[in-house]
Coordinates of C-alpha atoms in Angstrom, one line a residue:
Chain K
M395 CA -27.0 -9.1 24.0
A396 CA -23.6 -7.6 23.9
E397 CA -23.3 -4.4 25.6
K398 CA -24.0 -1.2 23.7
H399 CA -21.3 1.1 22.9
A400 CA -21.6 4.9 22.5
I401 CA -20.4 6.4 19.4
T402 CA -20.0 9.9 18.0
V403 CA -20.2 10.1 14.1
T404 CA -20.1 12.9 11.7
V405 CA -22.4 12.2 9.2
N406 CA -22.5 14.8 6.0
G407 CA -21.2 17.2 8.3
R408 CA -23.7 17.2 11.0
L409 CA -22.5 15.2 14.2
Y410 CA -24.5 12.4 15.6
R411 CA -24.3 10.9 19.0
A412 CA -25.8 7.4 19.2
E413 CA -25.6 4.0 21.3
V414 CA -25.1 1.1 18.7
E415 CA -24.9 -2.9 19.5
P416 CA -20.8 -3.6 18.0
R417 CA -22.6 -5.9 15.2
R418 CA -24.9 -2.9 13.7
T419 CA -23.2 -2.4 10.5
L420 CA -22.4 0.9 9.1
A421 CA -25.2 0.5 6.3
D422 CA -27.7 -0.3 8.7
F423 CA -27.0 2.3 11.3
L424 CA -27.3 5.0 8.3
R425 CA -30.2 3.6 7.0
E426 CA -32.3 2.9 10.1
D427 CA -30.7 4.7 13.1
L428 CA -30.3 8.1 10.5
N429 CA -32.6 7.2 8.1
L430 CA -29.8 8.1 5.4
V431 CA -31.7 5.7 3.0
G432 CA -29.9 6.9 0.2
T433 CA -27.1 4.4 1.1
H434 CA -28.2 1.3 -1.0
L435 CA -27.9 -2.7 0.3
G436 CA -27.1 -5.1 -2.4
C437 CA -25.6 -8.0 -1.3
E438 CA -24.4 -7.5 2.2
H439 CA -21.2 -9.4 2.0
G440 CA -19.0 -7.0 -0.2
V441 CA -19.1 -8.3 -3.7
C442 CA -21.7 -5.5 -5.0
G443 CA -20.8 -2.5 -4.0
N444 CA -23.7 -0.6 -3.6
C445 CA -23.5 0.2 0.1
T446 CA -20.3 2.2 -0.9
V447 CA -20.0 5.8 1.2
L448 CA -17.2 8.0 2.0
V449 CA -15.3 7.6 5.6
D450 CA -12.7 9.8 6.1
G451 CA -12.5 10.8 2.4
K452 CA -12.1 6.9 1.4
S453 CA -14.7 5.0 -0.5
T454 CA -15.8 2.0 1.8
R455 CA -18.3 -0.8 1.7
S456 CA -20.6 0.4 4.4
C457 CA -21.7 -3.6 5.0
L458 CA -18.2 -4.5 5.8
M459 CA -17.5 -2.2 8.5
F460 CA -19.3 -1.6 12.0
A461 CA -20.9 1.6 12.8
V462 CA -18.7 1.2 16.1
Q463 CA -15.6 1.2 14.1
A464 CA -16.9 4.7 12.6
D465 CA -16.8 6.3 15.9
G466 CA -14.7 9.3 15.8
R467 CA -14.4 9.4 12.0
E468 CA -16.5 11.3 9.3
V469 CA -18.7 9.6 6.9
L470 CA -20.1 11.1 3.4
T471 CA -23.1 9.7 1.6
V472 CA -25.1 10.9 -1.4
E473 CA -27.2 13.1 0.8
G474 CA -24.2 15.1 1.6
L475 CA -23.6 15.5 -1.9
A476 CA -25.9 18.1 -2.5
P477 CA -26.7 19.3 0.7
N478 CA -29.0 22.3 -0.3
G479 CA -30.8 20.2 -2.7
D480 CA -28.4 21.9 -5.5
L481 CA -27.2 18.9 -7.6
H482 CA -23.7 18.2 -7.2
P483 CA -21.9 18.2 -10.7
L484 CA -21.2 14.7 -10.9
Q485 CA -24.9 14.6 -10.5
R486 CA -25.9 16.8 -12.8
A487 CA -23.6 14.8 -15.6
F488 CA -25.4 11.6 -14.6
W489 CA -28.4 12.9 -15.3
E490 CA -27.6 14.8 -18.4
H491 CA -25.4 11.6 -19.9
H492 CA -28.5 9.2 -18.8
A493 CA -26.1 7.6 -16.3
L494 CA -28.8 6.0 -14.3
Q495 CA -31.5 3.7 -15.4
C496 CA -33.1 1.7 -12.4
G497 CA -30.7 4.2 -9.8
F498 CA -30.0 1.7 -7.6
C499 CA -26.1 2.2 -8.2
T500 CA -26.5 5.2 -8.9
P501 CA -25.1 6.4 -4.8
A502 CA -22.3 4.2 -5.0
M503 CA -21.4 4.8 -8.4
L504 CA -21.5 8.8 -7.5
L505 CA -19.3 8.4 -4.2
T506 CA -16.9 6.3 -6.1
A507 CA -16.5 8.6 -9.1
Y508 CA -16.1 11.5 -6.4
E509 CA -12.9 9.8 -4.4
Y510 CA -11.6 9.1 -8.2
L511 CA -12.2 12.6 -9.3
T512 CA -10.1 13.8 -6.4
T513 CA -7.0 11.6 -7.1
R514 CA -7.6 11.9 -10.8
P515 CA -9.1 15.4 -11.5
D516 CA -8.4 15.2 -15.2
A517 CA -10.6 11.8 -15.0
G518 CA -7.6 9.6 -17.2
T519 CA -8.3 7.2 -19.4
D520 CA -11.8 5.2 -20.5
E521 CA -9.9 2.4 -18.9
E522 CA -8.9 4.3 -15.6
I523 CA -12.4 5.1 -15.0
R524 CA -13.7 1.8 -15.9
E525 CA -11.2 0.1 -13.2
A526 CA -12.3 2.8 -10.8
I527 CA -15.9 1.9 -11.1
S528 CA -15.2 -1.9 -11.1
G529 CA -16.5 -1.9 -7.5
V530 CA -19.8 -0.9 -8.1
L531 CA -22.2 -3.7 -9.8
C532 CA -24.9 -2.1 -12.0
R533 CA -27.7 -4.7 -12.5
C534 CA -28.8 -2.5 -15.4
T535 CA -24.9 -3.1 -17.0
G536 CA -25.3 1.1 -17.9
Y537 CA -21.4 1.5 -17.5
Q538 CA -21.2 3.4 -21.1
N539 CA -23.3 6.3 -19.7
I540 CA -21.5 6.5 -16.3
V541 CA -18.3 6.4 -18.1
T542 CA -19.3 9.4 -20.2
A543 CA -20.7 11.2 -17.4
I544 CA -17.9 11.1 -15.0
R545 CA -15.6 12.5 -17.8
A546 CA -18.1 15.0 -18.5
A547 CA -18.1 16.0 -14.9
A548 CA -14.3 16.2 -14.7
K549 CA -15.0 19.2 -16.9
Q550 CA -17.4 21.0 -15.3
M551 CA -15.3 20.4 -12.3
A552 CA -11.8 21.8 -13.2
P553 CA -10.9 25.4 -12.2
S554 CA -11.3 27.6 -14.9
P555 CA -7.7 28.3 -16.9
Chain Y
M1322 CA -27.0 -11.3 6.6
K1323 CA -26.6 -9.6 9.6
P1324 CA -23.6 -11.0 12.5
V1325 CA -24.2 -13.2 15.6
A1326 CA -24.0 -10.5 18.6
F1327 CA -20.2 -10.3 19.8
D1328 CA -18.9 -8.3 22.4
Y1329 CA -16.4 -5.5 20.6
Y1330 CA -12.7 -4.7 22.1
R1331 CA -11.2 -1.8 20.6
P1332 CA -7.4 -1.3 22.3
T1333 CA -5.1 1.1 21.1
S1334 CA -1.9 -1.1 21.8
V1335 CA 0.1 -3.7 21.1
E1336 CA 0.3 -4.8 24.9
E1337 CA -3.6 -4.3 25.2
V1338 CA -3.8 -6.8 21.9
H1339 CA -2.0 -9.5 23.2
A1340 CA -3.7 -9.6 26.8
L1341 CA -7.1 -9.7 25.1
L1342 CA -5.8 -12.3 23.0
A1343 CA -4.5 -14.8 25.7
S1344 CA -7.6 -13.6 28.0
H1345 CA -10.2 -14.8 25.1
G1346 CA -8.3 -18.1 24.8
G1347 CA -8.9 -18.5 20.9
G1348 CA -12.6 -16.9 21.4
G1349 CA -11.2 -13.8 20.1
K1350 CA -10.7 -12.7 16.4
I1351 CA -8.7 -9.8 15.1
L1352 CA -10.7 -7.5 12.7
A1353 CA -8.4 -5.3 10.5
G1354 CA -9.8 -4.1 7.4
G1355 CA -12.4 -6.4 7.6
Q1356 CA -12.9 -7.1 3.8
S1357 CA -13.1 -11.3 4.7
L1358 CA -13.6 -11.2 7.9
V1359 CA -16.8 -9.2 7.9
P1360 CA -18.5 -11.2 4.9
L1361 CA -18.0 -14.1 7.0
L1362 CA -19.6 -12.6 10.0
N1363 CA -22.6 -11.3 7.8
M1364 CA -23.1 -15.0 6.5
R1365 CA -22.8 -16.2 10.0
L1366 CA -20.1 -18.2 8.8
A1367 CA -17.7 -17.4 11.5
R1368 CA -19.1 -16.9 15.1
P1369 CA -16.7 -15.3 17.3
A1370 CA -17.3 -14.6 20.7
A1371 CA -15.4 -11.3 20.9
I1372 CA -14.0 -9.2 18.0
I1373 CA -10.8 -7.4 18.5
D1374 CA -10.7 -4.3 16.7
I1375 CA -7.0 -3.4 15.8
N1376 CA -7.7 -0.3 13.4
R1377 CA -7.1 2.2 16.2
V1378 CA -3.5 0.7 17.1
A1379 CA -1.4 3.0 15.4
A1380 CA 1.9 0.9 16.0
L1381 CA 0.8 -1.3 14.1
E1382 CA 0.2 0.9 10.7
Y1383 CA 3.7 2.2 9.4
L1384 CA 6.0 1.2 6.3
H1385 CA 9.9 1.0 7.5
A1386 CA 12.9 0.7 5.1
N1387 CA 15.3 -1.6 6.3
G1388 CA 18.6 -2.0 4.6
D1389 CA 17.5 -1.9 1.4
G1390 CA 14.5 -4.5 2.7
L1391 CA 11.1 -3.0 4.0
V1392 CA 9.1 -3.8 7.1
L1393 CA 5.4 -3.4 6.8
G1394 CA 3.3 -3.0 10.0
A1395 CA 0.6 -5.9 10.2
L1396 CA -2.2 -2.6 9.3
T1397 CA -0.7 -1.0 6.6
R1398 CA -3.6 -0.9 4.2
Q1399 CA -3.5 -2.2 0.6
Q1400 CA -4.2 1.2 -1.1
S1401 CA -1.0 2.5 0.6
L1402 CA 1.3 0.0 -1.0
L1403 CA 0.2 1.5 -4.2
E1404 CA 0.9 5.3 -3.1
N1405 CA 4.7 4.6 -1.9
R1406 CA 7.5 5.5 -3.5
A1407 CA 10.4 2.9 -1.3
V1408 CA 7.5 -0.2 -2.4
A1409 CA 7.7 1.1 -5.9
E1410 CA 11.3 1.1 -6.3
R1411 CA 12.4 -2.2 -4.3
Y1412 CA 9.2 -4.4 -4.9
P1413 CA 7.7 -3.4 -8.4
L1414 CA 6.2 -7.0 -7.7
L1415 CA 4.4 -6.1 -4.8
V1416 CA 2.4 -3.2 -6.5
E1417 CA 1.5 -5.5 -9.4
A1418 CA 0.0 -8.3 -7.3
V1419 CA -1.7 -5.5 -5.5
R1420 CA -3.2 -4.0 -8.3
Y1421 CA -5.1 -7.1 -8.8
I1422 CA -7.0 -7.0 -5.3
G1423 CA -10.4 -6.3 -5.3
H1424 CA -11.5 -2.9 -5.9
R1425 CA -10.7 0.3 -4.5
Q1426 CA -13.1 0.3 -1.5
I1427 CA -11.8 -3.2 -0.5
R1428 CA -8.0 -1.9 -0.8
N1429 CA -8.5 1.3 0.9
W1430 CA -9.5 -1.0 4.6
G1431 CA -8.1 -4.3 3.7
T1432 CA -4.4 -4.8 5.4
V1433 CA -1.3 -6.6 4.3
G1434 CA -1.4 -8.5 7.7
G1435 CA -5.2 -9.6 7.3
S1436 CA -4.8 -10.9 3.8
L1437 CA -1.9 -13.2 5.2
A1438 CA -3.6 -14.0 8.2
H1439 CA -6.9 -14.9 6.6
A1440 CA -5.3 -17.2 4.1
D1441 CA -7.3 -17.3 1.3
P1442 CA -5.6 -19.6 -1.1
A1443 CA -6.9 -17.9 -4.3
A1444 CA -5.7 -14.5 -2.4
E1445 CA -2.4 -12.4 -4.0
L1446 CA -0.8 -11.1 -1.0
P1447 CA 0.3 -14.3 0.5
V1448 CA 1.7 -15.7 -3.5
T1449 CA 3.6 -12.5 -3.3
M1450 CA 5.1 -12.7 0.0
V1451 CA 6.5 -16.5 -0.3
A1452 CA 8.0 -15.4 -3.5
L1453 CA 9.6 -12.6 -2.1
D1454 CA 10.8 -14.8 0.9
A1455 CA 9.0 -12.9 3.2
E1456 CA 9.7 -13.4 7.0
I1457 CA 6.2 -12.9 9.4
T1458 CA 6.1 -12.2 13.0
A1459 CA 3.9 -13.1 15.2
S1460 CA 3.8 -11.8 18.9
S1461 CA 1.9 -12.8 21.6
A1462 CA 2.3 -11.8 25.8
R1463 CA 4.5 -14.8 25.4
G1464 CA 6.8 -13.2 23.1
A1465 CA 7.6 -12.7 19.5
R1466 CA 8.4 -15.1 16.9
A1467 CA 9.5 -15.1 13.0
I1468 CA 8.0 -17.4 10.6
P1469 CA 9.1 -17.9 7.0
A1470 CA 6.4 -17.3 4.5
R1471 CA 6.8 -20.6 3.0
E1472 CA 6.4 -22.3 6.3
F1473 CA 3.3 -20.1 7.3
F1474 CA 0.3 -21.0 5.5
L1475 CA -0.5 -24.5 6.7
D1476 CA -3.9 -25.4 4.5
T1477 CA -7.1 -23.2 3.2
L1478 CA -7.6 -20.4 5.7
T1479 CA -5.0 -22.2 8.2
T1480 CA -1.8 -20.6 9.0
A1481 CA 0.9 -21.3 11.7
L1482 CA -0.2 -18.3 14.1
E1483 CA -1.4 -19.8 17.7
P1484 CA -4.7 -18.8 19.2
D1485 CA -3.1 -16.1 21.2
E1486 CA -0.7 -14.6 18.9
L1487 CA -1.0 -11.5 16.3
L1488 CA 0.2 -11.1 12.9
A1489 CA 2.2 -8.0 13.9
S1490 CA 4.6 -7.6 10.9
V1491 CA 6.2 -8.6 7.6
R1492 CA 9.6 -8.2 6.8
L1493 CA 10.7 -8.3 3.1
P1494 CA 14.5 -8.8 2.5
A1495 CA 16.2 -6.6 -0.5
L1496 CA 16.2 -8.4 -3.8
S1497 CA 19.4 -9.2 -5.3
P1498 CA 20.3 -6.6 -8.1
G1499 CA 19.3 -7.4 -11.7
T1500 CA 16.4 -9.1 -10.4
G1501 CA 12.9 -9.0 -13.3
W1502 CA 9.8 -9.5 -11.3
S1503 CA 6.0 -10.3 -12.8
F1504 CA 2.9 -11.1 -11.2
L1505 CA -0.3 -12.2 -13.7
E1506 CA -3.7 -13.3 -12.8
V1507 CA -7.1 -14.6 -14.8
S1508 CA -10.4 -14.3 -12.9
R1509 CA -13.6 -14.5 -14.2
R1510 CA -14.3 -10.9 -13.3
H1511 CA -11.5 -8.0 -12.5
G1512 CA -11.0 -8.0 -8.7
D1513 CA -12.5 -10.9 -8.2
F1514 CA -10.5 -13.9 -6.7
A1515 CA -8.0 -15.4 -8.8
L1516 CA -8.3 -19.2 -10.7
V1517 CA -4.7 -18.8 -11.2
A1518 CA -2.2 -16.3 -9.8
V1519 CA 1.1 -16.4 -10.9
A1520 CA 4.3 -14.5 -9.3
A1521 CA 7.7 -14.7 -11.1
L1522 CA 11.2 -13.3 -10.0
V1523 CA 14.5 -14.3 -12.0
T1524 CA 17.6 -12.5 -11.4
R1525 CA 20.5 -12.6 -14.2
D1526 CA 23.8 -11.4 -14.0
E1527 CA 25.7 -8.6 -16.2
A1528 CA 26.0 -11.4 -19.0
G1529 CA 22.3 -12.3 -18.9
V1530 CA 23.0 -15.5 -16.9
C1531 CA 20.6 -16.9 -15.0
T1532 CA 21.4 -16.8 -11.3
D1533 CA 18.1 -17.4 -9.5
A1534 CA 15.0 -18.1 -10.2
R1535 CA 11.4 -18.2 -7.9
L1536 CA 8.1 -19.3 -9.6
V1537 CA 4.8 -19.5 -7.0
L1538 CA 1.1 -20.1 -8.0
G1539 CA -2.1 -19.1 -6.3
G1540 CA -5.4 -20.6 -6.6
V1541 CA -4.1 -24.2 -7.5
G1542 CA -4.1 -25.6 -4.0
P1543 CA -4.8 -24.9 -0.4
V1544 CA -1.2 -22.9 -0.2
P1545 CA 0.7 -20.6 -2.2
Q1546 CA 2.8 -23.6 -4.7
V1547 CA 6.1 -22.9 -4.6
V1548 CA 7.4 -24.4 -8.2
E1549 CA 11.0 -25.7 -8.0
V1550 CA 12.4 -24.1 -11.7
R1551 CA 15.9 -23.5 -10.5
D1552 CA 17.5 -26.4 -11.8
L1553 CA 16.1 -25.9 -15.4
L1554 CA 16.9 -21.9 -15.5
I1555 CA 20.1 -21.1 -13.5
G1556 CA 23.7 -20.9 -14.6
Q1557 CA 22.3 -20.7 -18.2
Q1558 CA 21.1 -17.6 -20.2
P1559 CA 17.0 -18.2 -19.8
T1560 CA 15.8 -19.4 -23.2
P1561 CA 12.2 -19.3 -24.4
D1562 CA 12.8 -23.1 -24.3
A1563 CA 13.9 -23.2 -21.0
I1564 CA 11.0 -21.1 -20.1
A1565 CA 8.6 -23.0 -21.6
A1566 CA 10.5 -26.2 -20.0
A1567 CA 10.0 -24.3 -16.4
A1568 CA 6.5 -23.6 -17.1
D1569 CA 5.5 -27.1 -17.9
V1570 CA 6.8 -28.3 -14.6
A1571 CA 4.2 -25.9 -13.2
G1572 CA 1.4 -27.3 -15.0
A1573 CA 2.8 -30.5 -14.2
V1574 CA 3.3 -30.7 -10.3
I1575 CA 0.0 -28.6 -9.5
E1576 CA -2.8 -30.6 -8.2
P1577 CA -5.8 -27.6 -8.7
A1578 CA -9.3 -28.3 -7.6
S1579 CA -12.4 -28.1 -10.1
D1580 CA -15.4 -25.6 -8.6
V1581 CA -18.2 -23.6 -10.2
H1582 CA -15.6 -21.0 -11.2
A1583 CA -13.2 -23.8 -13.4
T1584 CA -12.2 -27.3 -14.2
A1585 CA -9.0 -28.3 -12.7
E1586 CA -8.0 -29.0 -16.4
Y1587 CA -8.5 -25.4 -17.3
R1588 CA -6.7 -24.1 -14.2
R1589 CA -4.0 -26.5 -15.2
H1590 CA -3.6 -24.8 -18.6
V1591 CA -3.9 -21.6 -17.3
A1592 CA -0.9 -22.2 -15.0
R1593 CA 1.1 -23.6 -17.4
V1594 CA 0.6 -20.3 -19.9
L1595 CA 0.5 -17.4 -17.1
A1596 CA 3.6 -19.2 -15.8
R1597 CA 5.5 -18.9 -19.1
R1598 CA 4.3 -15.2 -19.4
A1599 CA 5.2 -14.6 -16.0
L1600 CA 8.9 -15.8 -16.3
T1601 CA 9.1 -14.3 -19.6
T1602 CA 8.4 -11.1 -18.9
A1603 CA 10.6 -11.3 -15.2
V1604 CA 13.8 -12.4 -17.4
E1605 CA 13.3 -9.4 -19.6
R1606 CA 13.2 -7.3 -17.0
A1607 CA 16.3 -8.9 -14.7
G1608 CA 19.7 -7.4 -15.5
G1609 CA 21.7 -8.9 -18.4
R1610 CA 19.9 -7.4 -20.9
R1611 CA 19.5 -3.7 -19.5

C-alpha cells in the first residue's frame, strides 16, 4: 500500500487534519472520512457532475481530485450552504420553485449555481443559466424549474437598491 | 471505480519535476488538471506506479505576452483563457475553441498542457494549437526542445514527448493582421467530445484578396488533420464557390472512423458542412471587408 499523506483541509469553514492514501478521492474523503454525505457520487469518472463541490471557490468534480490535492485548500460542500440550518436563498428558491424531484443532483446544482451567481449576479439569460448547469446531469430531467429557481434566487440575493 | 494504489509526489519546482520523471523511468505520470487522467485512473485503464502532481509548481502557471504573440505555461487553466484580455484580443479562435471544452467544472482545473499531452483526437486544444502554428516546449533534466504542434501529435493519445519530458509551455506566434477565425464543433450534447471539430483561419489583404488560409479538423482521425486549402483560396477573393471547393477537399481527404457516436459517413458529411461554415465566417471576419 502506498504511503499515507498528512493533509490539512478546511471544509465548510472547519479545519480537518487527516492521513489519506493518495488514491483517496476528495469525494470519498468528504463522504466516508468526514461523513459529509451531501456530496453525491454518480459516475465516478467526471461525466455526471453530481459530486461537484467548490474548491477555493471553483466548482470542482470531487471524483476527479484526490483528497491529498486538497491539502491547504478550502472546500465548500452543500452542508456549508446552510451552516445553522437556515436555508441559503438558492435552497429556498429550489424549494419554492419545485427545482428538485429525486434530489440526487440538487447539491451539485446548488453549488454550481452558487459559483455561477458569483460571476453573474444578475443570472444572465436562460441560455447562459442552462450552459452554466450543463455540467450536472439531472436524471429526472427537471431542468426547467432549476433554471427558474436560479433566476429567482438571483433576485433574492441582489443587494436592495 | 477506485484507482490502484500509487506513490504520490508533489514537487514545487520544474527541476524537481524533471528529477522525478527521470528517476521513475517512464513509470511516473504527470497529474495536471486531472480531468482526463483521473477518469482513466478511476477506471483502472491507467495504472502508473507514481503520480507527479504539478499543481503546486507555480512556475508553470502563467500567460505571458511575447511580442504580438503569447506564451502559455503548461498549467494555464482552460477557464483562465476565457477571462484573459490578451487572449481575447490576439487569439479569438482560442476563446471560441475553449468554450466547447466540457463544462465550467472541467475548465476550472483542466490545463492547456494537460489537454495537449493527453492528445485526445476529439479534443479542442490540439486542433486549435495546430491551426495557430503553435510551438510546444518539452523540457527534461537533459534540457529543453521545441516541437511544432504539427509534429507533436503522433497517434491517438500519443505525442512526441519522451518518458522523461515535461510539456512545459506553448508558444503562440502572432497572427498576421487581417486574419479572420472560426471554431465550430458538433457533439451529441453540450460539452461532450467533438464528433467533428473545425478550426479555420483566413488572412486577407486590404483589397480582400486571400493571402493565407488554414483549416484543421478534429475528431476525424487519430490526430488533428491539417487540410491543405491554400491552393484553392490564396491569391483571389475567397468566393462562396472557392470556399465550397475547399470544404469538399476537407470532406474528401479525411478518413473518419465509425463508432457508437456516429458513422464515418455522417462524420464526413458534418466535416464538409462545418468546414464550409467555418471558412465562411473566417473570411467574413478577415481583413479586407472591415
